[in-house]
mmCIF file of C-alpha atoms in Angstrom:
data_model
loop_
_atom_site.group_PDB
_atom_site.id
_atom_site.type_symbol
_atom_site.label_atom_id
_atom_site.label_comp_id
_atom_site.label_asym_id
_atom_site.label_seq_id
_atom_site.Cartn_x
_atom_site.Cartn_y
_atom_site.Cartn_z
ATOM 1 C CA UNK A 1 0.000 0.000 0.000
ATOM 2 C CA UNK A 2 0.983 3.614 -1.212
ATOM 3 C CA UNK A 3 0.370 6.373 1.551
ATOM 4 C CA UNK A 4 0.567 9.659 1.150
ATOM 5 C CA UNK A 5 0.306 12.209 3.752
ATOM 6 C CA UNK A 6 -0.717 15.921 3.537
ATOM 7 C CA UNK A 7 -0.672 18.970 5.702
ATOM 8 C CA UNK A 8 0.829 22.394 5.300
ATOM 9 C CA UNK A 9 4.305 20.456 5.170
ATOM 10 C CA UNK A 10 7.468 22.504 3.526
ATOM 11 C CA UNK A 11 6.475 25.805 4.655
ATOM 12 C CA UNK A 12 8.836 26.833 6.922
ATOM 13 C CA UNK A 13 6.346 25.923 10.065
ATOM 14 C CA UNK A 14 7.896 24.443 13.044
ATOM 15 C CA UNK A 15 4.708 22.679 14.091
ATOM 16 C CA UNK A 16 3.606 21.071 10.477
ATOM 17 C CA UNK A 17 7.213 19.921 10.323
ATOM 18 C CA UNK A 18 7.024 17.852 13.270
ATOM 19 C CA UNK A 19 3.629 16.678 12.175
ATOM 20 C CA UNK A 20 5.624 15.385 9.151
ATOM 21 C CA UNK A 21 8.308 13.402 10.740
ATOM 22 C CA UNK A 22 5.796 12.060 13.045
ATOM 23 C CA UNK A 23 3.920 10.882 10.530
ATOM 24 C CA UNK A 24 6.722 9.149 8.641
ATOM 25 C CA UNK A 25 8.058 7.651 11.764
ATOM 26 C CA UNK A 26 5.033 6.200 12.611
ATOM 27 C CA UNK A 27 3.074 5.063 9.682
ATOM 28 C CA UNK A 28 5.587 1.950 9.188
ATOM 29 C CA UNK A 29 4.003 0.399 12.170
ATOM 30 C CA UNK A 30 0.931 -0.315 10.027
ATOM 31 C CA UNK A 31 0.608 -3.296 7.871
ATOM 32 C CA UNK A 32 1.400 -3.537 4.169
ATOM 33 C CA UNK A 33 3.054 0.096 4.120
ATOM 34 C CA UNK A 34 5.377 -0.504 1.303
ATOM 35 C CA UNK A 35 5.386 3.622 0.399
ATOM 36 C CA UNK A 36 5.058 6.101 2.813
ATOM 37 C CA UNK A 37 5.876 10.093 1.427
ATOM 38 C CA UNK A 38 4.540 13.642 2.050
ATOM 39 C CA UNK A 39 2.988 15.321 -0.284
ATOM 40 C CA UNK A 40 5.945 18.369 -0.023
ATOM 41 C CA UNK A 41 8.819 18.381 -0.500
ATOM 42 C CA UNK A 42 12.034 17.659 1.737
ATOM 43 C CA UNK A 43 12.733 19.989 4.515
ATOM 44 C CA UNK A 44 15.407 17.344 6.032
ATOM 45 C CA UNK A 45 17.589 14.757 4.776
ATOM 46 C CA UNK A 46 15.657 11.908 6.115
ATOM 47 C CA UNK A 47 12.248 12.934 5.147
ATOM 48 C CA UNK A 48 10.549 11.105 2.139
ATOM 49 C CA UNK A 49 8.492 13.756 -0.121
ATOM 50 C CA UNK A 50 6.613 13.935 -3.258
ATOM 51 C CA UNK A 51 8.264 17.130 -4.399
ATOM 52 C CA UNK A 52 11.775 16.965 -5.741
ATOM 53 C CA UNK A 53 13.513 19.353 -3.346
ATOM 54 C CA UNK A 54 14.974 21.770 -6.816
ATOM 55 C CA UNK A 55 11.148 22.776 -6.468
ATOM 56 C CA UNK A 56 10.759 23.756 -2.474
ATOM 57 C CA UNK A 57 11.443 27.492 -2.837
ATOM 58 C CA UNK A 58 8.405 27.518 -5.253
ATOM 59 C CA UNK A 59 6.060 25.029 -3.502
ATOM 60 C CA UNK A 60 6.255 27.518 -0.405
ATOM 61 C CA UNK A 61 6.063 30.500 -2.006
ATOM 62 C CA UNK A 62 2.577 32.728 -2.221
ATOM 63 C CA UNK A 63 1.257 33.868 -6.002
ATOM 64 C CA UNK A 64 -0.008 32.242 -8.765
ATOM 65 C CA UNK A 65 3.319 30.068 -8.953
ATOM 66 C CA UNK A 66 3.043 28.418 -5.739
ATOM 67 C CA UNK A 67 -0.565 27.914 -5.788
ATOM 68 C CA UNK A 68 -0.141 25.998 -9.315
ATOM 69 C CA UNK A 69 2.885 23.732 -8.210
ATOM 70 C CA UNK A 70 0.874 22.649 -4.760
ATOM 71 C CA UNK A 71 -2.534 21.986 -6.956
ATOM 72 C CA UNK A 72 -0.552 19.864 -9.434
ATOM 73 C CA UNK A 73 1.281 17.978 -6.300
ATOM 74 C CA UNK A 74 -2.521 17.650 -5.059
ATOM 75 C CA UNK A 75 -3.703 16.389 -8.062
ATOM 76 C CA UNK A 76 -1.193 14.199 -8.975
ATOM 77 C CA UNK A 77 -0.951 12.594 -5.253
ATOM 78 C CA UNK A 78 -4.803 11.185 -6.176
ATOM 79 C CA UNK A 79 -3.278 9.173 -8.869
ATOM 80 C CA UNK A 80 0.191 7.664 -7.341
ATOM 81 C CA UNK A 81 -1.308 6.586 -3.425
ATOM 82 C CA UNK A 82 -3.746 4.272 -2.795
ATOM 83 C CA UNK A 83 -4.364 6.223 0.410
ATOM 84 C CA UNK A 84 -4.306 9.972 1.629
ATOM 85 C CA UNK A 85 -4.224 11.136 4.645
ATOM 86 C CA UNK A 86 -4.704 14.685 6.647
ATOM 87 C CA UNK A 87 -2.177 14.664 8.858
ATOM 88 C CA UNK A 88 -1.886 17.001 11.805
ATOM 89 C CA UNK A 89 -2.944 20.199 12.224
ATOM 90 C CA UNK A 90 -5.840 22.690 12.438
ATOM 91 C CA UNK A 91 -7.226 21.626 8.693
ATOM 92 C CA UNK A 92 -10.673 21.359 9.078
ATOM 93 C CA UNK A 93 -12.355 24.721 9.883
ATOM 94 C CA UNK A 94 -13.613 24.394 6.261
ATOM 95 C CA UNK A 95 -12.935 22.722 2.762
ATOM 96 C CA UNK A 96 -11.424 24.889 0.532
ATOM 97 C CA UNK A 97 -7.612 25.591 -0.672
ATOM 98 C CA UNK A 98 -5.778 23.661 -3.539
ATOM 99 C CA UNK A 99 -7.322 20.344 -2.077
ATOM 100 C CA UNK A 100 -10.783 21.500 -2.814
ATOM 101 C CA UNK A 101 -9.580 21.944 -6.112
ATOM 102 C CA UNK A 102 -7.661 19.085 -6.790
ATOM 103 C CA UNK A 103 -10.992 16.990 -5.545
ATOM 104 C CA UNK A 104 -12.871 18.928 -8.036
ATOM 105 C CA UNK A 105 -10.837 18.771 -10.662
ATOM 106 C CA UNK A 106 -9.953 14.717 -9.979
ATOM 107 C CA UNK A 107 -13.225 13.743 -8.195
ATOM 108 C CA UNK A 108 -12.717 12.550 -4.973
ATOM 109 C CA UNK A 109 -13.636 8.928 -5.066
ATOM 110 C CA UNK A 110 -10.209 8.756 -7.073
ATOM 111 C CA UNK A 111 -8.290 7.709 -3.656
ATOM 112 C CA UNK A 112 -9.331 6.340 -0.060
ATOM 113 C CA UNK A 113 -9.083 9.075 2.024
ATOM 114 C CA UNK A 114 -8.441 9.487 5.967
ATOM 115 C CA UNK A 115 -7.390 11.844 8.914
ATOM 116 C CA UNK A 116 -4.932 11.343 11.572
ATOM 117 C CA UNK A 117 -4.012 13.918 14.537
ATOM 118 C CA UNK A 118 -5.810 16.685 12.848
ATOM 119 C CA UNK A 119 -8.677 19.429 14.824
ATOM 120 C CA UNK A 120 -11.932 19.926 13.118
ATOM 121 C CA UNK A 121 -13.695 23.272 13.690
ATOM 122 C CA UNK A 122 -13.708 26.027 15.564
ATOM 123 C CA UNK A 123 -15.778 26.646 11.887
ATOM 124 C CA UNK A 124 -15.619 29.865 9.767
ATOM 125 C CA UNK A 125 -19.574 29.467 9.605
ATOM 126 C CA UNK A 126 -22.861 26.780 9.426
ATOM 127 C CA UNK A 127 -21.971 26.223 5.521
ATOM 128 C CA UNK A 128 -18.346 25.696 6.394
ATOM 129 C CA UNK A 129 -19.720 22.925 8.777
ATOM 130 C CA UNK A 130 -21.542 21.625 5.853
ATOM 131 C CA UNK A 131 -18.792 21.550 3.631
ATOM 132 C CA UNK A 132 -17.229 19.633 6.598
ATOM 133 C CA UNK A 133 -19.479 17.251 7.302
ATOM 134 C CA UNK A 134 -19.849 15.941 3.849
ATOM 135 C CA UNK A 135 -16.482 15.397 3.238
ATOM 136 C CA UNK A 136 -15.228 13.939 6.320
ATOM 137 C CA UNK A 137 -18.454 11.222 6.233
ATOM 138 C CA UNK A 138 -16.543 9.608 3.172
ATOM 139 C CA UNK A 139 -13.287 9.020 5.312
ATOM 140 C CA UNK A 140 -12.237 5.558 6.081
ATOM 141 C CA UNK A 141 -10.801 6.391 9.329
ATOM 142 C CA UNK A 142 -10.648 9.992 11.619
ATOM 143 C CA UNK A 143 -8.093 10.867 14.630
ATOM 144 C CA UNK A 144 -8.856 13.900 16.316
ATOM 145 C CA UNK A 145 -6.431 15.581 19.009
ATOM 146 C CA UNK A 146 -8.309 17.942 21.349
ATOM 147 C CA UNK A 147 -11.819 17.885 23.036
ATOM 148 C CA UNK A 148 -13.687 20.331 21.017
ATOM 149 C CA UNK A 149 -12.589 17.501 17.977
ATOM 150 C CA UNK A 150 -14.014 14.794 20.177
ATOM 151 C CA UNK A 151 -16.993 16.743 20.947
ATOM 152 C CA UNK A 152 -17.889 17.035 17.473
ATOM 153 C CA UNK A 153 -17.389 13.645 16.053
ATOM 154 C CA UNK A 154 -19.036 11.857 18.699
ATOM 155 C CA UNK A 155 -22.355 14.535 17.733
ATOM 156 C CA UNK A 156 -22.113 13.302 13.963
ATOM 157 C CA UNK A 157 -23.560 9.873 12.709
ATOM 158 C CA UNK A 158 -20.193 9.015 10.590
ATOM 159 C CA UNK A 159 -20.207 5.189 10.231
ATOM 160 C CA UNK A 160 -16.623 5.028 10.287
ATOM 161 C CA UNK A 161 -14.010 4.445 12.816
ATOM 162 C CA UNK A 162 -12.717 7.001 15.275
ATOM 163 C CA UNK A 163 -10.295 7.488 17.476
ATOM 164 C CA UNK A 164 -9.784 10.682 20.307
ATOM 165 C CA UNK A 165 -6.082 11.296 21.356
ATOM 166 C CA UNK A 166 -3.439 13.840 22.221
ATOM 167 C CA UNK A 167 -1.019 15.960 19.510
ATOM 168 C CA UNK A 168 0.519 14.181 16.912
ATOM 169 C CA UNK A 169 3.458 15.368 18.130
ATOM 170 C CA UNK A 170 3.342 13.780 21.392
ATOM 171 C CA UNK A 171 4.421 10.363 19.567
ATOM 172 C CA UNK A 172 8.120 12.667 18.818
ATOM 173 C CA UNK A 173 11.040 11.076 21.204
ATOM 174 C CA UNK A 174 12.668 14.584 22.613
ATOM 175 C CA UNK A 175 15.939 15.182 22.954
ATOM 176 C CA UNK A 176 17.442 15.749 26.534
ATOM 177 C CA UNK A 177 17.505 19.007 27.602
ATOM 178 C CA UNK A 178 21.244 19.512 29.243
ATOM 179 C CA UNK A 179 22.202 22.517 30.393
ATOM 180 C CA UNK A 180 19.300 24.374 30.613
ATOM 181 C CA UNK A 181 19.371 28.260 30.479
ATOM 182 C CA UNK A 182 17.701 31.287 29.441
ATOM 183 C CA UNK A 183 14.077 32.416 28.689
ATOM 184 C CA UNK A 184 12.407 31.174 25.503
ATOM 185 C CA UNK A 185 10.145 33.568 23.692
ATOM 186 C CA UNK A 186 8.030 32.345 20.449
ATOM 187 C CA UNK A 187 6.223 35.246 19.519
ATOM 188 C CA UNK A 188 3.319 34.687 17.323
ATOM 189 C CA UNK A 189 1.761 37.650 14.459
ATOM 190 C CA UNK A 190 -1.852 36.755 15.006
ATOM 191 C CA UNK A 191 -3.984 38.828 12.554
ATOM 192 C CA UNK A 192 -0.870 40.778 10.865
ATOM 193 C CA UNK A 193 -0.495 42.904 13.993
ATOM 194 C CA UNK A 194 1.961 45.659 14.043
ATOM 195 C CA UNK A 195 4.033 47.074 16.655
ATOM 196 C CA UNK A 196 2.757 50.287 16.335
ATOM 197 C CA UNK A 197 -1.147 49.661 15.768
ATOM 198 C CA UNK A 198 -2.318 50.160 19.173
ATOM 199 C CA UNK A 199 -3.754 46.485 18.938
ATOM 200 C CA UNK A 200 -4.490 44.116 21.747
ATOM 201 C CA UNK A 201 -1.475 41.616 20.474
ATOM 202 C CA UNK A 202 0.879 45.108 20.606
ATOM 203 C CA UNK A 203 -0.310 45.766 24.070
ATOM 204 C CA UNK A 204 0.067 42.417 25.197
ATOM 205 C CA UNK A 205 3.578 41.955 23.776
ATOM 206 C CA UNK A 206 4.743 45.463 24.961
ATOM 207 C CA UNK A 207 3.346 44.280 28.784
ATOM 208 C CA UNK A 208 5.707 40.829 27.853
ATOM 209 C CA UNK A 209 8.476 42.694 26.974
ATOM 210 C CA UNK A 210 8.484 44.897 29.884
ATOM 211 C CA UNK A 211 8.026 41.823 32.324
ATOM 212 C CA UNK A 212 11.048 39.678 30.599
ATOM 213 C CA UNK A 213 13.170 42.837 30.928
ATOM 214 C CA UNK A 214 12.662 42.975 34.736
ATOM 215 C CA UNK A 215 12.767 39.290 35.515
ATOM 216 C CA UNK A 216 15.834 38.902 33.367
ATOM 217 C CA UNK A 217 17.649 42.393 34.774
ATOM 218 C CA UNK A 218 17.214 40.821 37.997
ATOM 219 C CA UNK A 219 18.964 37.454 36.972
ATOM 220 C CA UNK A 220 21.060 38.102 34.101
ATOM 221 C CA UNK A 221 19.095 35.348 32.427
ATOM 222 C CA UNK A 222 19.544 34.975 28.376
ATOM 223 C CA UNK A 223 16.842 35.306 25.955
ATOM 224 C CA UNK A 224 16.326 33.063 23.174
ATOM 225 C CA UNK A 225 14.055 34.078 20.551
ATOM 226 C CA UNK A 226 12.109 31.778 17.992
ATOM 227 C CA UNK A 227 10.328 32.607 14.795
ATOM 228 C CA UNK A 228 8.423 29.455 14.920
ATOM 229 C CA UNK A 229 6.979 29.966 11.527
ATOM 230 C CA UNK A 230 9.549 31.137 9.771
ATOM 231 C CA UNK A 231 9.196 34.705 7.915
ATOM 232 C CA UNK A 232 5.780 35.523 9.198
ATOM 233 C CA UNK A 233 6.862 35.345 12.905
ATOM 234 C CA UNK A 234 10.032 37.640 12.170
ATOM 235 C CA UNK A 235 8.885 40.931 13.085
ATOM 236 C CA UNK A 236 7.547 40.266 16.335
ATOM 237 C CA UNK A 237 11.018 38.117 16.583
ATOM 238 C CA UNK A 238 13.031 40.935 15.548
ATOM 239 C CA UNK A 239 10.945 43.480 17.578
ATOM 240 C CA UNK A 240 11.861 41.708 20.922
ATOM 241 C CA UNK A 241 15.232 41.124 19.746
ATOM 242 C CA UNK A 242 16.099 45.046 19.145
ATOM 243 C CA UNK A 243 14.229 46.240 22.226
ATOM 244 C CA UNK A 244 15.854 43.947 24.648
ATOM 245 C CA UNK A 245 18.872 44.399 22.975
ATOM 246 C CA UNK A 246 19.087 48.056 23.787
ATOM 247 C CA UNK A 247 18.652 46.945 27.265
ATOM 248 C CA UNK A 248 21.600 45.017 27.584
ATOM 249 C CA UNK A 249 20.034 41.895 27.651
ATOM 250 C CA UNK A 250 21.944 39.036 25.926
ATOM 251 C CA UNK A 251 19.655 38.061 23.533
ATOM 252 C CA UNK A 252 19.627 34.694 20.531
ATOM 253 C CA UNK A 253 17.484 34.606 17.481
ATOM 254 C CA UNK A 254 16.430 31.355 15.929
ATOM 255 C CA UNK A 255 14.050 31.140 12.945
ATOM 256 C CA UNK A 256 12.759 28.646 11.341
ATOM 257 C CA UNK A 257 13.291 30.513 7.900
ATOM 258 C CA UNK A 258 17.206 30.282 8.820
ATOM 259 C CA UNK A 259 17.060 26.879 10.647
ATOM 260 C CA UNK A 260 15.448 23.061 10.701
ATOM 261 C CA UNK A 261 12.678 22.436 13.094
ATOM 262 C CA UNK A 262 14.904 20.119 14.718
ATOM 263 C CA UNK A 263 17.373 22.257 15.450
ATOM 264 C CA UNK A 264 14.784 24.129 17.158
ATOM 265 C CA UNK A 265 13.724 21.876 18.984
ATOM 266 C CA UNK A 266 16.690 20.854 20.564
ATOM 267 C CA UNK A 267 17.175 24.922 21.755
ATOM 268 C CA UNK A 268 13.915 24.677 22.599
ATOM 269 C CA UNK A 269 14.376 21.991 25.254
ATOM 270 C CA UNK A 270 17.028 23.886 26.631
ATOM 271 C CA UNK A 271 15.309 26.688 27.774
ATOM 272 C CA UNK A 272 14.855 27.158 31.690
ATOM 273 C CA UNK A 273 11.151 28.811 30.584
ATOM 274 C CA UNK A 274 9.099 29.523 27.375
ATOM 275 C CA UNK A 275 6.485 31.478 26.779
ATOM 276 C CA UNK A 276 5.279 30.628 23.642
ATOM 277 C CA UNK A 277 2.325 32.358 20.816
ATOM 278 C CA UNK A 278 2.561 29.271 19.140
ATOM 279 C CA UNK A 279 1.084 25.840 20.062
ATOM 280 C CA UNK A 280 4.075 23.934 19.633
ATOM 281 C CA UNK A 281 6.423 25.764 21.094
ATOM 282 C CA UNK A 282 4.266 25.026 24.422
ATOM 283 C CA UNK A 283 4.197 21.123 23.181
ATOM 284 C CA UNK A 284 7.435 20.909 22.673
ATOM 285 C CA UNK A 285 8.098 22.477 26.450
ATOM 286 C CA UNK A 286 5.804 20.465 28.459
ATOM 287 C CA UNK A 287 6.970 17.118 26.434
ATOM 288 C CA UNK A 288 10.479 18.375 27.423
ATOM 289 C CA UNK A 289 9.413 19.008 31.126
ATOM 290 C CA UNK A 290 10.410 22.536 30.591
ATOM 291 C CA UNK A 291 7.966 25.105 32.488
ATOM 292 C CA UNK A 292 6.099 27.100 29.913
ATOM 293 C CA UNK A 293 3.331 29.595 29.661
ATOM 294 C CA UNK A 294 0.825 29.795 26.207
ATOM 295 C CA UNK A 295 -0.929 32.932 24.758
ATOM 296 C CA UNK A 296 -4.275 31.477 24.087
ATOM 297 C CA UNK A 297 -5.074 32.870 20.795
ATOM 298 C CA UNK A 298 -6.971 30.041 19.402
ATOM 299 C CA UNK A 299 -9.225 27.149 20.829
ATOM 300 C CA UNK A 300 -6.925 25.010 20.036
ATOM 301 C CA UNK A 301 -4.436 26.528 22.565
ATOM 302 C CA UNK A 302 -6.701 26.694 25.114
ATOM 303 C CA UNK A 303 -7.820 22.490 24.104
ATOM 304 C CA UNK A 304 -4.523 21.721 24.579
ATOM 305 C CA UNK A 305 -3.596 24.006 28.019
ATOM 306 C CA UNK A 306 -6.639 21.618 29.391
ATOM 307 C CA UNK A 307 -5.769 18.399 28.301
ATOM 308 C CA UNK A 308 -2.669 18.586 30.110
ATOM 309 C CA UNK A 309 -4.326 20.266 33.129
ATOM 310 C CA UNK A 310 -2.134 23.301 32.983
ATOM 311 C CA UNK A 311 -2.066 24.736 36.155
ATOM 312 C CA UNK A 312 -4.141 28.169 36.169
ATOM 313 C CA UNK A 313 -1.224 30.499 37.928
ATOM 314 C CA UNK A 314 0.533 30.001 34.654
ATOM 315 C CA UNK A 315 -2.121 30.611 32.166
ATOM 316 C CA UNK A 316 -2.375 33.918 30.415
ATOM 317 C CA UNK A 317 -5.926 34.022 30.118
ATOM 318 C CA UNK A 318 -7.942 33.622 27.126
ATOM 319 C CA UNK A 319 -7.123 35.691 23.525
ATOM 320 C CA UNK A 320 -4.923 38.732 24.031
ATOM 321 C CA UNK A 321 -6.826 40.396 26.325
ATOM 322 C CA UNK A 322 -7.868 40.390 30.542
ATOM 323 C CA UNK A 323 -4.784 38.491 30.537
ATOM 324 C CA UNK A 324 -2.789 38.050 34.155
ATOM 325 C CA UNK A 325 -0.071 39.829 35.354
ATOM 326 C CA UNK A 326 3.081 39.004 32.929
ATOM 327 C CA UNK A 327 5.769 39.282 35.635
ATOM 328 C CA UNK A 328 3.998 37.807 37.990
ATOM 329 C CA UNK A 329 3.855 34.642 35.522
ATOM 330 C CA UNK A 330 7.253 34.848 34.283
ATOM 331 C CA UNK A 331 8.487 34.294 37.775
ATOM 332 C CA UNK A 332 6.522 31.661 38.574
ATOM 333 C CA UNK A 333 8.446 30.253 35.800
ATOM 334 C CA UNK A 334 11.214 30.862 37.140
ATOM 335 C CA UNK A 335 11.128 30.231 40.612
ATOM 336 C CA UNK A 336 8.669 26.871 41.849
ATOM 337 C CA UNK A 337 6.644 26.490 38.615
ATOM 338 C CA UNK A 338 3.405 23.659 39.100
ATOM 339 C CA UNK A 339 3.719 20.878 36.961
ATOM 340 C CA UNK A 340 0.983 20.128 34.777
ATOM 341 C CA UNK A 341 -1.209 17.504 36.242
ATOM 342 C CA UNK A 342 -1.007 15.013 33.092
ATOM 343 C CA UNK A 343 2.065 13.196 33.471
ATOM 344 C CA UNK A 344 4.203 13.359 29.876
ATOM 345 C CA UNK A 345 5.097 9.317 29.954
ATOM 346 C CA UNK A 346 0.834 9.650 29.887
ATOM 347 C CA UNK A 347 0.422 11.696 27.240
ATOM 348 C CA UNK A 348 3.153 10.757 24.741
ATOM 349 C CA UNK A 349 1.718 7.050 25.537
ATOM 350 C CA UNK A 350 -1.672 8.439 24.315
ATOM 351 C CA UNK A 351 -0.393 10.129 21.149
ATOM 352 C CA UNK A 352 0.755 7.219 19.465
ATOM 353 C CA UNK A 353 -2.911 6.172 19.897
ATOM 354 C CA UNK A 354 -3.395 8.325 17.057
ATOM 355 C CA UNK A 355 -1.511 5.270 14.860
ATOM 356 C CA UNK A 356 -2.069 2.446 16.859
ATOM 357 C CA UNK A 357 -6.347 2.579 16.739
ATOM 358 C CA UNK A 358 -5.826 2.715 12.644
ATOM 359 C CA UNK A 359 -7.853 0.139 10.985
ATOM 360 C CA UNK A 360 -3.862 -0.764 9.713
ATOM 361 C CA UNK A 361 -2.108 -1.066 12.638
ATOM 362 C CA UNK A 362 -0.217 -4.169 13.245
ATOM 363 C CA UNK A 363 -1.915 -4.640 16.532
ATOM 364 C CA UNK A 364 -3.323 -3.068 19.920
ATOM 365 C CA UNK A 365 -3.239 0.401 20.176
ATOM 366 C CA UNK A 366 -0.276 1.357 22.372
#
């Protein structure tokens, strides 16, 4: 069997990334896998991808160039797997992109389709659900990685199998974290903010920066910075960079539009503390054991921050706004952080449920 996964791999996001080698590392635990690829192409020497790599500067870039080069990939993925998959990732809030497209233009009964790791909702609107609905009922097998997900399928009347689990990337092995040191910082540019627009995510940031520039005056701690997602993260990345900078802080920049996701990673679980705008940069912490704190700009942040039963004196608070005290936060952090309640043996165990329910797995779910 031919299997072909697909996600917003080989664009320069941390998170997808991971969802990627996941999925590859995984998959060969099912029965008659002979071909297992994703439909990208390679952002690291070991994965296996569709798309020559001569072609990856295209594939990831916006215009009518890189929309044509990922709807031909689409299209011609229906013909060469006997099975697609969805995997990871926040890819169900509607149907519509170069995958709606490809279906249209290649029907889609052409390949057995199926979903592994992935949220479905919060949707744009009722037709959106719809749109949803219909396709997903056609599936020969769904995994879903956060509450709301579970919540949903277990409301629909889909005669297919099911499964409820943690983030794909929970199933990662993580490096060990020696030498831990310095604050990590993930910004993330919800909405296109600005530094200067007066915006809930400036005010926010401005009240972070201010907070990491008295915590770390006090202990001399370095900052690490990560663009988690690549260019788009940059100028909040840069932003904190200059500012804390011209305090005299010591200060490191790592982007994923410079870097692999694996490399950070590993700086990632070196950090005494993160506070992270992106999902996985919190994932990757409390996997790592590292004490973190999430800006809960999405349900799916929030999903995740109670699956692991974050403890509340480290939550933000909800969006960008009526959020805690930063400071106060950041040296919880710092000093005698709770641990989450969920134990990380626990939920990396459950992750790999994601593979292990498959109607293809060798045996028992693990």
């Amino acid at each position: 069997m031919k299997v072909g996964f697909t996600g917003y791999y080989g664009m320069s996001n941390f998170g997808d990334d991971l969802f990627g080698h996941v999925c590859l590392q995984e998959v060969h635990r099912w029965r008659g896998v002979d071909c297992a690829k994703l439909i990208a192409p390679p952002f690291a020497p070991d994965v296996a991808a569709f798309i020559p790599s001569r072609f990856g500067f295209i594939y990831s870039s916006g215009g009518i160039l890189g929309q044509s080069l990922r709807l031909s990939a689409q299209v011609a993925a229906r013909a060469k797997f006997d099975l697609l998959f969805d995997g990871g990732g926040s890819v169900f809030k509607d149907i519509r992109g170069v995958s709606k497209l490809a279906d249209n233009l290649v029907g889609s009964e052409k390949v057995a389709r199926a979903a592994i790791g992935v949220s479905i909702g919060p949707f744009v609107n009722g037709a959106a659900e719809c749109r949803v609905r219909e396709h997903l009922k056609h599936y020969e097998y769904i995994s879903v990685r956060d509450e709301p997900s579970r919540q949903w399928m277990e409301s629909q009347s889909f005669s297919l199998p099911w499964h409820s689990a943690g983030d794909l990337v929970g199933a990662m092995p993580m490096p060990k974290g020696i030498g831990r040191r310095g604050i990590g910082l993930a910004p993330v540019n919800f909405r296109d903010a600005i530094p200067e627009d007066g915006s809930p995510v400036a005010n926010l940031y401005n009240e972070i920066l201010s907070a990491i520039i008295e915590a770390a005056g006090e202990t001399g701690e370095q900052i690490k910075i990560f663009a988690l997602q690549g260019r788009i993260d940059d100028i909040w990345t840069h932003w904190f960079e200059s500012r804390l900078s011209a305090r005299g802080l010591k200060t490191e920049v790592y982007s994923r539009a410079a870097i692999s996701s694996r490399s950070l990673l590993r700086e990632l679980v070196r950090c005494r503390a993160v506070i992270s705008g992106r999902l996985h940069g919190a994932i990757i912490a409390y996997l790592s054991q590292v004490p973190f704190t999430l800006i809960e700009y999405e349900e799916k942040c929030t999903a995740f921050l109670a699956d692991v039963g974050q403890a509340d004196s480290l939550r933000l608070g909800r969006g960008f706004e009526d959020t805690q005290p930063i400071f106060q936060i950041i040296n919880r952090l710092l000093e005698n952080p709770p641990s989450p309640t969920v134990k990380t043996e626990a939920y990396s165990k459950r992750s790999q449920e994601h593979f292990g329910s498959a109607p293809w797995a060798q045996g028992p779910a693990i």
